Amino acid sequence: MHSDVERILFTEKQLKKRVAEVAREADAFYAGKNPVCVGILKGGIIFYSDFIRNLTVPAELDFMSVSSYGSGAVSSGKLKIKKDLDCDVKGRDVLIIEDIIDSGFTLANLKRLLCERGAASVKIATLLNKRPARKYDICPDFNCFDIENEFVIGYGLDYAERYRSLPYIGVLKRSVYEK
Ligand code: IMP
Ligand code: MG
């Protein structure tokens, strides 16, 4: 275990099993459809790549990069689109695939934006749901794990661009960001 990690929440094995389960649920939901899977860079990429490999429906892959966090552990409360989609979502079934829902600000804004662009439907898949931190009225349609209000890293999730490549999800030691 990395020395900045207080404890491991989900092991590589647990992640693999649960992500496959949830992705298969989404796959059944989209039977007969051709959804656009919108991955949210960068934190969502590892979850995204494991998730889509469990889909059998013909899904189109696309990406957006948005940020609501600076390099810190506290939300800045402003959504910035850093990279937009390549595809036009008008009339399409969109599945947003994101690492974590915290205050809900990012996903509430993204969902609204994609609806405004004329998507036929917009659903949300998340790896982690930090339910006690929710400030906006939004919840994922497909979620792998509920977690407490703790700052987690690994499996794509970072703190100041570090720890993304850890194969597990761990709680970051407070001493790392409370310096
Ligand atoms: P929200 O807009 O407050 O829901 O925040 C969502 C975004 O904040 C996620 O896409 C993550 O990038 C980031 N985030 C929230 N909580 C954590 C965490 O515990 N670890 C790493 N990133 C987090
Ligand atoms: Mg993110």
PDB file of N, CA and C and ligand atoms in Angstrom, residues 40-44 66-69 98-100 106 156-158 164, ligand 2:
ATOM      1  N   ILE A  40     -15.677  11.089 -18.709  1.00  0.00           N
ATOM      2  CA  ILE A  40     -15.240  12.385 -18.189  1.00  0.00           C
ATOM      3  C   ILE A  40     -13.761  12.291 -17.786  1.00  0.00           C
ATOM      4  N   LEU A  41     -12.965  13.022 -18.545  1.00  0.00           N
ATOM      5  CA  LEU A  41     -11.512  13.020 -18.314  1.00  0.00           C
ATOM      6  C   LEU A  41     -11.183  13.876 -17.092  1.00  0.00           C
ATOM      7  N   LYS A  42     -10.160  13.616 -16.338  1.00  0.00           N
ATOM      8  CA  LYS A  42      -9.351  12.434 -16.529  1.00  0.00           C
ATOM      9  C   LYS A  42      -9.733  11.335 -15.546  1.00  0.00           C
ATOM     10  N   GLY A  43     -10.341  11.752 -14.428  1.00  0.00           N
ATOM     11  CA  GLY A  43     -10.582  10.813 -13.326  1.00  0.00           C
ATOM     12  C   GLY A  43     -11.380   9.572 -13.698  1.00  0.00           C
ATOM     13  N   GLY A  44     -12.282   9.730 -14.701  1.00  0.00           N
ATOM     14  CA  GLY A  44     -13.175   8.617 -15.030  1.00  0.00           C
ATOM     15  C   GLY A  44     -12.596   7.579 -15.969  1.00  0.00           C
ATOM     16  N   VAL A  66     -13.892  18.296 -18.045  1.00  0.00           N
ATOM     17  CA  VAL A  66     -14.459  19.416 -17.300  1.00  0.00           C
ATOM     18  C   VAL A  66     -13.739  19.489 -15.966  1.00  0.00           C
ATOM     19  N   SER A  67     -13.794  20.641 -15.347  1.00  0.00           N
ATOM     20  CA  SER A  67     -13.219  20.686 -14.009  1.00  0.00           C
ATOM     21  C   SER A  67     -14.046  21.571 -13.106  1.00  0.00           C
ATOM     22  N   SER A  68     -14.197  21.109 -11.887  1.00  0.00           N
ATOM     23  CA  SER A  68     -14.846  21.938 -10.883  1.00  0.00           C
ATOM     24  C   SER A  68     -13.893  22.094  -9.712  1.00  0.00           C
ATOM     25  N   TYR A  69     -12.829  21.308  -9.752  1.00  0.00           N
ATOM     26  CA  TYR A  69     -11.822  21.366  -8.704  1.00  0.00           C
ATOM     27  C   TYR A  69     -10.569  22.000  -9.263  1.00  0.00           C
ATOM     28  N   GLU A  98     -18.641   8.596 -15.108  1.00  0.00           N
ATOM     29  CA  GLU A  98     -17.832   9.494 -14.271  1.00  0.00           C
ATOM     30  C   GLU A  98     -17.318   8.746 -13.045  1.00  0.00           C
ATOM     31  N   ASP A  99     -16.163   9.177 -12.566  1.00  0.00           N
ATOM     32  CA  ASP A  99     -15.555   8.495 -11.419  1.00  0.00           C
ATOM     33  C   ASP A  99     -16.373   8.613 -10.129  1.00  0.00           C
ATOM     34  N   ILE A 100     -16.765   9.856  -9.807  1.00  0.00           N
ATOM     35  CA  ILE A 100     -17.361  10.056  -8.481  1.00  0.00           C
ATOM     36  C   ILE A 100     -18.363  11.199  -8.507  1.00  0.00           C
ATOM     37  N   THR A 106     -20.917  18.966 -10.803  1.00  0.00           N
ATOM     38  CA  THR A 106     -20.421  18.606 -12.139  1.00  0.00           C
ATOM     39  C   THR A 106     -21.502  17.884 -12.938  1.00  0.00           C
ATOM     40  N   GLY A 156      -7.835   5.949 -11.176  1.00  0.00           N
ATOM     41  CA  GLY A 156      -8.197   7.128 -11.970  1.00  0.00           C
ATOM     42  C   GLY A 156      -8.334   8.407 -11.159  1.00  0.00           C
ATOM     43  N   LEU A 157      -8.702   8.282  -9.901  1.00  0.00           N
ATOM     44  CA  LEU A 157      -8.923   9.474  -9.066  1.00  0.00           C
ATOM     45  C   LEU A 157      -7.602  10.015  -8.528  1.00  0.00           C
ATOM     46  N   ASP A 158      -7.512  11.347  -8.532  1.00  0.00           N
ATOM     47  CA  ASP A 158      -6.254  11.964  -8.129  1.00  0.00           C
ATOM     48  C   ASP A 158      -6.410  12.916  -6.958  1.00  0.00           C
ATOM     49  N   ARG A 164      -3.308   8.520  -9.598  1.00  0.00           N
ATOM     50  CA  ARG A 164      -4.307   7.975 -10.519  1.00  0.00           C
ATOM     51  C   ARG A 164      -4.049   6.519 -10.895  1.00  0.00           C
TER      52      ARG A 164
HETATM   53 MG    MG B   2     -13.738  14.007 -12.319  1.00  0.00          MG
END
